[in-house]
PDB file of C-alpha atoms in Angstrom:
ATOM      1  CA  ARG A1065       9.460  -5.368  -2.213  1.00 74.00           C
ATOM      2  CA  LYS A1066       5.998  -5.392  -2.878  1.00 83.00           C
ATOM      3  CA  GLU A1067       3.730  -7.865  -1.273  1.00 90.00           C
ATOM      4  CA  VAL A1068       1.865  -8.923  -4.038  1.00 94.00           C
ATOM      5  CA  GLU A1069       3.921  -9.244  -7.289  1.00 95.00           C
ATOM      6  CA  GLN A1070       2.702  -9.779 -10.806  1.00 95.00           C
ATOM      7  CA  ASP A1071       3.907 -10.424 -14.161  1.00 87.00           C
ATOM      8  CA  PRO A1072       4.558  -5.998 -15.339  1.00 77.00           C
ATOM      9  CA  GLY A1073       2.856  -7.251 -18.576  1.00 85.00           C
ATOM     10  CA  PRO A1074       0.955  -5.858 -21.043  1.00 92.00           C
ATOM     11  CA  PHE A1075       0.557  -9.356 -23.062  1.00 94.00           C
ATOM     12  CA  ASN A1076      -0.826  -8.644 -26.626  1.00 96.00           C
ATOM     13  CA  VAL A1077      -1.951 -12.112 -28.255  1.00 97.00           C
ATOM     14  CA  PRO A1078      -3.645 -13.149 -31.064  1.00 97.00           C
ATOM     15  CA  GLU A1079      -7.819 -14.630 -30.956  1.00 97.00           C
ATOM     16  CA  GLY A1080      -7.200 -18.550 -29.838  1.00 97.00           C
ATOM     17  CA  ALA A1081      -3.945 -18.571 -28.205  1.00 97.00           C
ATOM     18  CA  THR A1082      -2.686 -19.471 -24.631  1.00 97.00           C
ATOM     19  CA  VAL A1083      -2.098 -17.068 -22.351  1.00 96.00           C
ATOM     20  CA  ALA A1084      -0.337 -17.399 -18.623  1.00 96.00           C
ATOM     21  CA  PHE A1085       0.046 -14.898 -15.927  1.00 95.00           C
ATOM     22  CA  ASN A1086       2.104 -15.434 -12.792  1.00 94.00           C
ATOM     23  CA  CYS A1087       2.496 -13.747  -9.354  1.00 95.00           C
ATOM     24  CA  THR A1088       3.982 -14.564  -5.800  1.00 96.00           C
ATOM     25  CA  TYR A1089       3.351 -12.796  -2.359  1.00 95.00           C
ATOM     26  CA  SER A1090       5.600 -12.514   0.105  1.00 93.00           C
ATOM     27  CA  ASN A1091       3.514 -13.159   3.334  1.00 89.00           C
ATOM     28  CA  SER A1092       3.947 -16.980   3.739  1.00 88.00           C
ATOM     29  CA  ALA A1093       0.749 -16.272   6.605  1.00 86.00           C
ATOM     30  CA  SER A1094      -1.585 -15.783   3.760  1.00 87.00           C
ATOM     31  CA  GLN A1095      -4.627 -17.671   3.300  1.00 83.00           C
ATOM     32  CA  SER A1096      -7.026 -17.534   0.629  1.00 87.00           C
ATOM     33  CA  PHE A1097      -5.918 -16.679  -3.405  1.00 92.00           C
ATOM     34  CA  PHE A1098      -8.163 -14.627  -5.871  1.00 93.00           C
ATOM     35  CA  TRP A1099      -8.308 -13.632  -9.147  1.00 95.00           C
ATOM     36  CA  TYR A1100      -9.899 -10.529 -10.470  1.00 95.00           C
ATOM     37  CA  ARG A1101     -10.472  -9.256 -13.573  1.00 96.00           C
ATOM     38  CA  GLN A1102     -10.766  -5.438 -13.955  1.00 96.00           C
ATOM     39  CA  ASP A1103     -12.366  -3.423 -16.913  1.00 95.00           C
ATOM     40  CA  CYS A1104     -11.191  -0.121 -18.255  1.00 91.00           C
ATOM     41  CA  ARG A1105     -12.804   2.241 -15.582  1.00 86.00           C
ATOM     42  CA  LYS A1106     -14.512  -0.421 -14.098  1.00 91.00           C
ATOM     43  CA  GLU A1107     -14.482  -2.217 -10.880  1.00 93.00           C
ATOM     44  CA  PRO A1108     -12.396  -5.335  -9.659  1.00 94.00           C
ATOM     45  CA  LYS A1109     -14.856  -8.499 -10.479  1.00 93.00           C
ATOM     46  CA  LEU A1110     -13.886 -12.019  -9.290  1.00 92.00           C
ATOM     47  CA  LEU A1111     -13.105 -13.843 -11.951  1.00 94.00           C
ATOM     48  CA  MET A1112     -12.186 -17.174  -9.682  1.00 93.00           C
ATOM     49  CA  SER A1113     -10.714 -18.255  -6.274  1.00 89.00           C
ATOM     50  CA  VAL A1114      -7.347 -20.088  -6.698  1.00 90.00           C
ATOM     51  CA  TYR A1115      -7.558 -23.356  -4.227  1.00 80.00           C
ATOM     52  CA  SER A1116      -3.801 -25.601  -3.548  1.00 81.00           C
ATOM     53  CA  SER A1117      -5.275 -28.509  -5.597  1.00 80.00           C
ATOM     54  CA  GLY A1118      -6.167 -26.230  -8.310  1.00 83.00           C
ATOM     55  CA  ASN A1119      -8.986 -25.324 -10.425  1.00 90.00           C
ATOM     56  CA  GLU A1120     -10.501 -24.640 -13.551  1.00 92.00           C
ATOM     57  CA  ASP A1121     -13.418 -23.199 -14.951  1.00 92.00           C
ATOM     58  CA  GLY A1122     -14.077 -23.789 -18.487  1.00 95.00           C
ATOM     59  CA  ARG A1123     -10.909 -21.584 -20.266  1.00 97.00           C
ATOM     60  CA  PHE A1124      -9.579 -21.044 -16.903  1.00 97.00           C
ATOM     61  CA  THR A1125      -7.043 -22.653 -14.609  1.00 96.00           C
ATOM     62  CA  ALA A1126      -5.744 -21.066 -11.479  1.00 95.00           C
ATOM     63  CA  GLN A1127      -3.269 -22.699  -9.220  1.00 94.00           C
ATOM     64  CA  LEU A1128      -1.323 -22.044  -5.877  1.00 94.00           C
ATOM     65  CA  ASN A1129       2.048 -23.040  -4.789  1.00 92.00           C
ATOM     66  CA  ARG A1130       1.986 -22.939  -1.287  1.00 91.00           C
ATOM     67  CA  ALA A1131       6.070 -23.567  -0.787  1.00 91.00           C
ATOM     68  CA  SER A1132       6.863 -21.210  -3.817  1.00 92.00           C
ATOM     69  CA  GLN A1133       4.050 -18.927  -2.685  1.00 94.00           C
ATOM     70  CA  TYR A1134       3.269 -18.289  -6.512  1.00 93.00           C
ATOM     71  CA  ILE A1135       0.070 -18.314  -8.218  1.00 95.00           C
ATOM     72  CA  SER A1136      -0.706 -18.487 -12.119  1.00 95.00           C
ATOM     73  CA  LEU A1137      -3.582 -18.103 -14.071  1.00 96.00           C
ATOM     74  CA  LEU A1138      -4.293 -19.900 -17.824  1.00 97.00           C
ATOM     75  CA  ILE A1139      -5.923 -18.814 -20.164  1.00 97.00           C
ATOM     76  CA  ARG A1140      -6.819 -21.361 -22.856  1.00 98.00           C
ATOM     77  CA  ASP A1141      -8.069 -20.313 -26.260  1.00 98.00           C
ATOM     78  CA  SER A1142      -8.386 -16.134 -25.832  1.00 98.00           C
ATOM     79  CA  LYS A1143     -11.252 -14.948 -26.836  1.00 97.00           C
ATOM     80  CA  LEU A1144     -11.666 -11.089 -27.482  1.00 97.00           C
ATOM     81  CA  SER A1145     -13.805 -10.454 -24.600  1.00 97.00           C
ATOM     82  CA  ASP A1146     -10.638 -11.141 -22.725  1.00 97.00           C
ATOM     83  CA  SER A1147      -9.273  -8.461 -23.106  1.00 97.00           C
ATOM     84  CA  ALA A1148      -8.597  -6.775 -19.359  1.00 97.00           C
ATOM     85  CA  THR A1149      -6.402  -6.276 -16.297  1.00 96.00           C
ATOM     86  CA  TYR A1150      -5.868  -9.454 -14.031  1.00 97.00           C
ATOM     87  CA  LEU A1151      -5.146  -8.567 -10.908  1.00 96.00           C
ATOM     88  CA  CYS A1152      -3.362 -11.234  -8.495  1.00 96.00           C
ATOM     89  CA  VAL A1153      -4.985 -10.938  -4.371  1.00 94.00           C
ATOM     90  CA  VAL A1154      -3.905 -12.379  -1.928  1.00 92.00           C
ATOM     91  CA  ASN A1155      -6.320 -13.048   1.906  1.00 86.00           C
ATOM     92  CA  ARG A1156      -3.300 -12.264   4.804  1.00 79.00           C
ATOM     93  CA  GLY A1157      -6.262 -14.132   6.737  1.00 71.00           C
ATOM     94  CA  ASN A1158      -6.389 -11.208   9.413  1.00 62.00           C
ATOM     95  CA  ASN A1159      -9.495  -8.703   8.795  1.00 59.00           C
ATOM     96  CA  ASN A1160     -10.287  -9.792   5.613  1.00 66.00           C
ATOM     97  CA  ASP A1161      -7.063  -7.603   4.239  1.00 76.00           C
ATOM     98  CA  MET A1162      -6.734  -8.518   0.724  1.00 85.00           C
ATOM     99  CA  ARG A1163      -3.527  -6.924  -1.087  1.00 90.00           C
ATOM    100  CA  PHE A1164      -3.679  -6.606  -4.825  1.00 94.00           C
ATOM    101  CA  GLY A1165      -0.844  -7.276  -7.151  1.00 95.00           C
ATOM    102  CA  ALA A1166      -0.726  -3.691  -9.297  1.00 94.00           C
ATOM    103  CA  GLY A1167      -2.374  -5.880 -12.373  1.00 95.00           C
ATOM    104  CA  THR A1168      -1.595  -7.778 -15.418  1.00 95.00           C
ATOM    105  CA  ARG A1169      -2.812  -6.058 -18.634  1.00 95.00           C
ATOM    106  CA  LEU A1170      -4.288  -8.524 -21.756  1.00 96.00           C
ATOM    107  CA  THR A1171      -4.683  -7.551 -25.217  1.00 96.00           C
ATOM    108  CA  VAL A1172      -6.840 -10.260 -27.258  1.00 97.00           C
ATOM    109  CA  LYS A1173      -6.441  -9.269 -30.917  1.00 96.00           C
ATOM    110  CA  PRO A1174      -8.375 -10.317 -34.180  1.00 94.00           C
TER     111      PRO A1174
ATOM    112  CA  GLU B1093     -24.313  -6.357 -10.858  1.00 69.00           C
ATOM    113  CA  THR B1094     -23.112  -6.737  -7.515  1.00 71.00           C
ATOM    114  CA  GLY B1095     -25.322  -5.058  -5.346  1.00 87.00           C
ATOM    115  CA  VAL B1096     -23.152  -2.630  -4.189  1.00 93.00           C
ATOM    116  CA  THR B1097     -23.559   1.414  -4.912  1.00 95.00           C
ATOM    117  CA  GLN B1098     -21.508   4.641  -4.403  1.00 97.00           C
ATOM    118  CA  SER B1099     -21.513   7.633  -4.586  1.00 96.00           C
ATOM    119  CA  PRO B1100     -20.802  10.252  -6.259  1.00 97.00           C
ATOM    120  CA  THR B1101     -19.239   8.531  -9.551  1.00 96.00           C
ATOM    121  CA  HIS B1102     -17.014  11.696 -10.021  1.00 96.00           C
ATOM    122  CA  LEU B1103     -15.656  14.499  -7.319  1.00 96.00           C
ATOM    123  CA  ILE B1104     -13.363  17.331  -7.984  1.00 97.00           C
ATOM    124  CA  LYS B1105     -12.087  18.800  -5.183  1.00 97.00           C
ATOM    125  CA  THR B1106      -9.018  21.943  -4.561  1.00 97.00           C
ATOM    126  CA  ARG B1107      -6.200  20.669  -2.222  1.00 97.00           C
ATOM    127  CA  GLY B1108      -6.633  21.091   1.567  1.00 97.00           C
ATOM    128  CA  GLN B1109     -10.635  20.402   0.821  1.00 98.00           C
ATOM    129  CA  GLN B1110     -12.641  17.795   2.899  1.00 98.00           C
ATOM    130  CA  VAL B1111     -14.269  15.104   0.903  1.00 98.00           C
ATOM    131  CA  THR B1112     -16.931  12.260   1.942  1.00 98.00           C
ATOM    132  CA  LEU B1113     -17.803   9.080   0.061  1.00 98.00           C
ATOM    133  CA  ARG B1114     -20.705   6.430   0.788  1.00 98.00           C
ATOM    134  CA  CYS B1115     -21.101   3.176  -0.143  1.00 97.00           C
ATOM    135  CA  SER B1116     -23.947   0.789   0.362  1.00 94.00           C
ATOM    136  CA  SER B1117     -22.970  -2.745   0.729  1.00 89.00           C
ATOM    137  CA  GLN B1118     -24.483  -5.856  -1.057  1.00 83.00           C
ATOM    138  CA  SER B1119     -28.094  -7.024   1.037  1.00 81.00           C
ATOM    139  CA  GLY B1120     -26.619  -9.043   3.784  1.00 81.00           C
ATOM    140  CA  HIS B1121     -22.757  -8.105   3.838  1.00 85.00           C
ATOM    141  CA  ASN B1122     -22.103  -6.685   7.413  1.00 87.00           C
ATOM    142  CA  THR B1123     -18.762  -6.182   6.595  1.00 89.00           C
ATOM    143  CA  VAL B1124     -17.730  -2.784   3.890  1.00 93.00           C
ATOM    144  CA  SER B1125     -13.877  -2.123   2.464  1.00 93.00           C
ATOM    145  CA  TRP B1126     -11.820   0.399   1.246  1.00 96.00           C
ATOM    146  CA  TYR B1127      -9.877   0.922  -1.262  1.00 96.00           C
ATOM    147  CA  GLN B1128      -7.542   3.664  -2.806  1.00 97.00           C
ATOM    148  CA  GLN B1129      -6.682   2.538  -6.318  1.00 96.00           C
ATOM    149  CA  ALA B1130      -4.138   5.272  -8.335  1.00 94.00           C
ATOM    150  CA  LEU B1131      -4.250   5.252 -12.235  1.00 90.00           C
ATOM    151  CA  GLY B1132      -1.751   2.237 -12.933  1.00 87.00           C
ATOM    152  CA  GLN B1133      -1.976   0.590  -9.785  1.00 91.00           C
ATOM    153  CA  GLY B1134      -3.493  -2.336  -8.278  1.00 93.00           C
ATOM    154  CA  PRO B1135      -6.236  -0.913  -5.230  1.00 95.00           C
ATOM    155  CA  GLN B1136      -4.638  -0.689  -1.731  1.00 94.00           C
ATOM    156  CA  PHE B1137      -5.954  -1.200   1.486  1.00 92.00           C
ATOM    157  CA  ILE B1138      -7.302   1.835   3.142  1.00 95.00           C
ATOM    158  CA  PHE B1139      -9.342   0.231   6.148  1.00 93.00           C
ATOM    159  CA  GLN B1140     -12.450  -1.910   6.653  1.00 92.00           C
ATOM    160  CA  TYR B1141     -15.739  -1.616   8.915  1.00 93.00           C
ATOM    161  CA  TYR B1142     -17.264  -4.622  10.455  1.00 89.00           C
ATOM    162  CA  ARG B1143     -20.879  -4.276  12.575  1.00 88.00           C
ATOM    163  CA  GLU B1144     -20.116  -0.626  12.407  1.00 91.00           C
ATOM    164  CA  GLU B1145     -16.300  -1.084  14.272  1.00 92.00           C
ATOM    165  CA  GLU B1146     -12.834  -0.258  11.751  1.00 91.00           C
ATOM    166  CA  ASN B1147     -11.571  -3.948  11.553  1.00 87.00           C
ATOM    167  CA  GLY B1148      -8.066  -3.743  10.541  1.00 87.00           C
ATOM    168  CA  ARG B1149      -6.457  -0.578   8.686  1.00 90.00           C
ATOM    169  CA  GLY B1150      -4.017  -0.315   5.860  1.00 89.00           C
ATOM    170  CA  ASN B1151      -0.797   2.174   5.420  1.00 90.00           C
ATOM    171  CA  PHE B1152      -2.931   5.581   5.191  1.00 95.00           C
ATOM    172  CA  PRO B1153      -2.896   8.308   7.593  1.00 96.00           C
ATOM    173  CA  PRO B1154      -5.439   9.195   9.991  1.00 96.00           C
ATOM    174  CA  ARG B1155      -6.777  12.097   7.668  1.00 97.00           C
ATOM    175  CA  PHE B1156      -8.444   9.007   6.087  1.00 98.00           C
ATOM    176  CA  SER B1157     -11.146   8.219   8.426  1.00 97.00           C
ATOM    177  CA  GLY B1158     -14.743   6.067   8.445  1.00 96.00           C
ATOM    178  CA  LEU B1159     -17.917   5.803   9.162  1.00 96.00           C
ATOM    179  CA  GLN B1160     -20.207   1.868   9.338  1.00 96.00           C
ATOM    180  CA  PHE B1161     -24.060   2.830  10.131  1.00 94.00           C
ATOM    181  CA  PRO B1162     -26.572  -0.100  11.533  1.00 92.00           C
ATOM    182  CA  ASN B1163     -27.525  -0.898   8.003  1.00 90.00           C
ATOM    183  CA  TYR B1164     -23.822  -1.704   7.183  1.00 91.00           C
ATOM    184  CA  SER B1165     -23.613   1.178   4.850  1.00 94.00           C
ATOM    185  CA  SER B1166     -20.261   2.736   4.913  1.00 96.00           C
ATOM    186  CA  GLU B1167     -18.370   6.247   4.899  1.00 97.00           C
ATOM    187  CA  LEU B1168     -15.017   7.211   3.734  1.00 98.00           C
ATOM    188  CA  ASN B1169     -13.875  10.842   4.829  1.00 98.00           C
ATOM    189  CA  VAL B1170     -10.612  12.028   3.832  1.00 98.00           C
ATOM    190  CA  ASN B1171      -9.207  15.554   5.167  1.00 97.00           C
ATOM    191  CA  ALA B1172      -6.831  17.911   4.068  1.00 97.00           C
ATOM    192  CA  LEU B1173      -6.734  16.401   0.443  1.00 98.00           C
ATOM    193  CA  GLU B1174      -3.474  16.351  -1.147  1.00 97.00           C
ATOM    194  CA  LEU B1175      -2.746  16.170  -5.032  1.00 97.00           C
ATOM    195  CA  ASP B1176      -1.988  12.083  -4.444  1.00 96.00           C
ATOM    196  CA  ASP B1177      -5.640  11.705  -3.255  1.00 98.00           C
ATOM    197  CA  SER B1178      -6.731  11.867  -6.345  1.00 97.00           C
ATOM    198  CA  ALA B1179      -7.569   8.208  -7.203  1.00 97.00           C
ATOM    199  CA  LEU B1180     -10.635   5.897  -7.743  1.00 97.00           C
ATOM    200  CA  TYR B1181     -11.995   4.493  -4.377  1.00 98.00           C
ATOM    201  CA  LEU B1182     -13.866   1.299  -4.574  1.00 97.00           C
ATOM    202  CA  CYS B1183     -15.671   0.033  -1.255  1.00 96.00           C
ATOM    203  CA  ALA B1184     -16.277  -4.045  -1.445  1.00 93.00           C
ATOM    204  CA  SER B1185     -18.437  -5.448   0.500  1.00 91.00           C
ATOM    205  CA  SER B1186     -18.493  -8.893   2.183  1.00 85.00           C
ATOM    206  CA  VAL B1187     -19.687 -11.476   4.337  1.00 78.00           C
ATOM    207  CA  PRO B1188     -16.513 -12.933   6.577  1.00 67.00           C
ATOM    208  CA  LEU B1189     -17.517 -16.472   7.174  1.00 64.00           C
ATOM    209  CA  ALA B1190     -15.184 -19.635   7.548  1.00 52.00           C
ATOM    210  CA  GLY B1191     -14.970 -20.444   4.202  1.00 55.00           C
ATOM    211  CA  GLU B1192     -16.330 -17.544   1.859  1.00 59.00           C
ATOM    212  CA  ASP B1193     -14.558 -14.597   2.015  1.00 68.00           C
ATOM    213  CA  THR B1194     -15.102 -13.161  -1.175  1.00 79.00           C
ATOM    214  CA  GLN B1195     -15.535  -9.433  -1.703  1.00 86.00           C
ATOM    215  CA  TYR B1196     -17.951  -7.571  -4.150  1.00 89.00           C
ATOM    216  CA  PHE B1197     -16.901  -4.217  -5.367  1.00 93.00           C
ATOM    217  CA  GLY B1198     -19.227  -1.105  -6.024  1.00 95.00           C
ATOM    218  CA  PRO B1199     -18.423   1.098  -9.015  1.00 95.00           C
ATOM    219  CA  GLY B1200     -16.228   3.585  -7.366  1.00 96.00           C
ATOM    220  CA  THR B1201     -15.916   6.758  -6.598  1.00 97.00           C
ATOM    221  CA  ARG B1202     -13.200   8.574  -9.431  1.00 97.00           C
ATOM    222  CA  LEU B1203     -11.846  11.847  -6.973  1.00 97.00           C
ATOM    223  CA  THR B1204      -9.862  14.455  -8.487  1.00 97.00           C
ATOM    224  CA  VAL B1205      -7.904  16.767  -6.188  1.00 97.00           C
ATOM    225  CA  LEU B1206      -6.720  20.170  -8.258  1.00 96.00           C
TER     226      LEU B1206
END
């Protein structure tokens, strides 16, 4: 079993839709959590950190459930520019050791 | 842009050869992490360098080695290349302060092993 698992996708949604991605992690000692976005043939870029209380950045909302070892990302009012692969990332806490999920691909269509 | 640069952008090698990839970290960042990303997969942690010392390693064989220099730039060396080493190699720089562990990625080096 992989340490970080994500919805396999792909997700194909119309503009304006709301889409949710899920992620689970197996290392209970993990200390910090992130969502990164990766465009085709580009490097990953930080989308947002994920906090226990949940956090929102515009159309994006991230949630963390430590008890269930579960992270989510909600995108509201999807835009064409949201099309990308979304990577769930868990920091194990030792030596800044980041573990990535395989990513979920999102395509937003007109 | 993150300020993290990598060279070269693309590279083609043959099995058995050796390769050196380079990374310049963002100004002020003393930590560099290297990742291998195969097609359709997430990045896999290779190792991390902090102040010129290896500071953690993922599940990669010893033929993957690295260096960090006093200016915090870094190299990834891979010996005895295998076909499965074909991937995008990413470096990420960070400053591991309490409460701030965000990593910033360079554009990557795409390695093809024939």
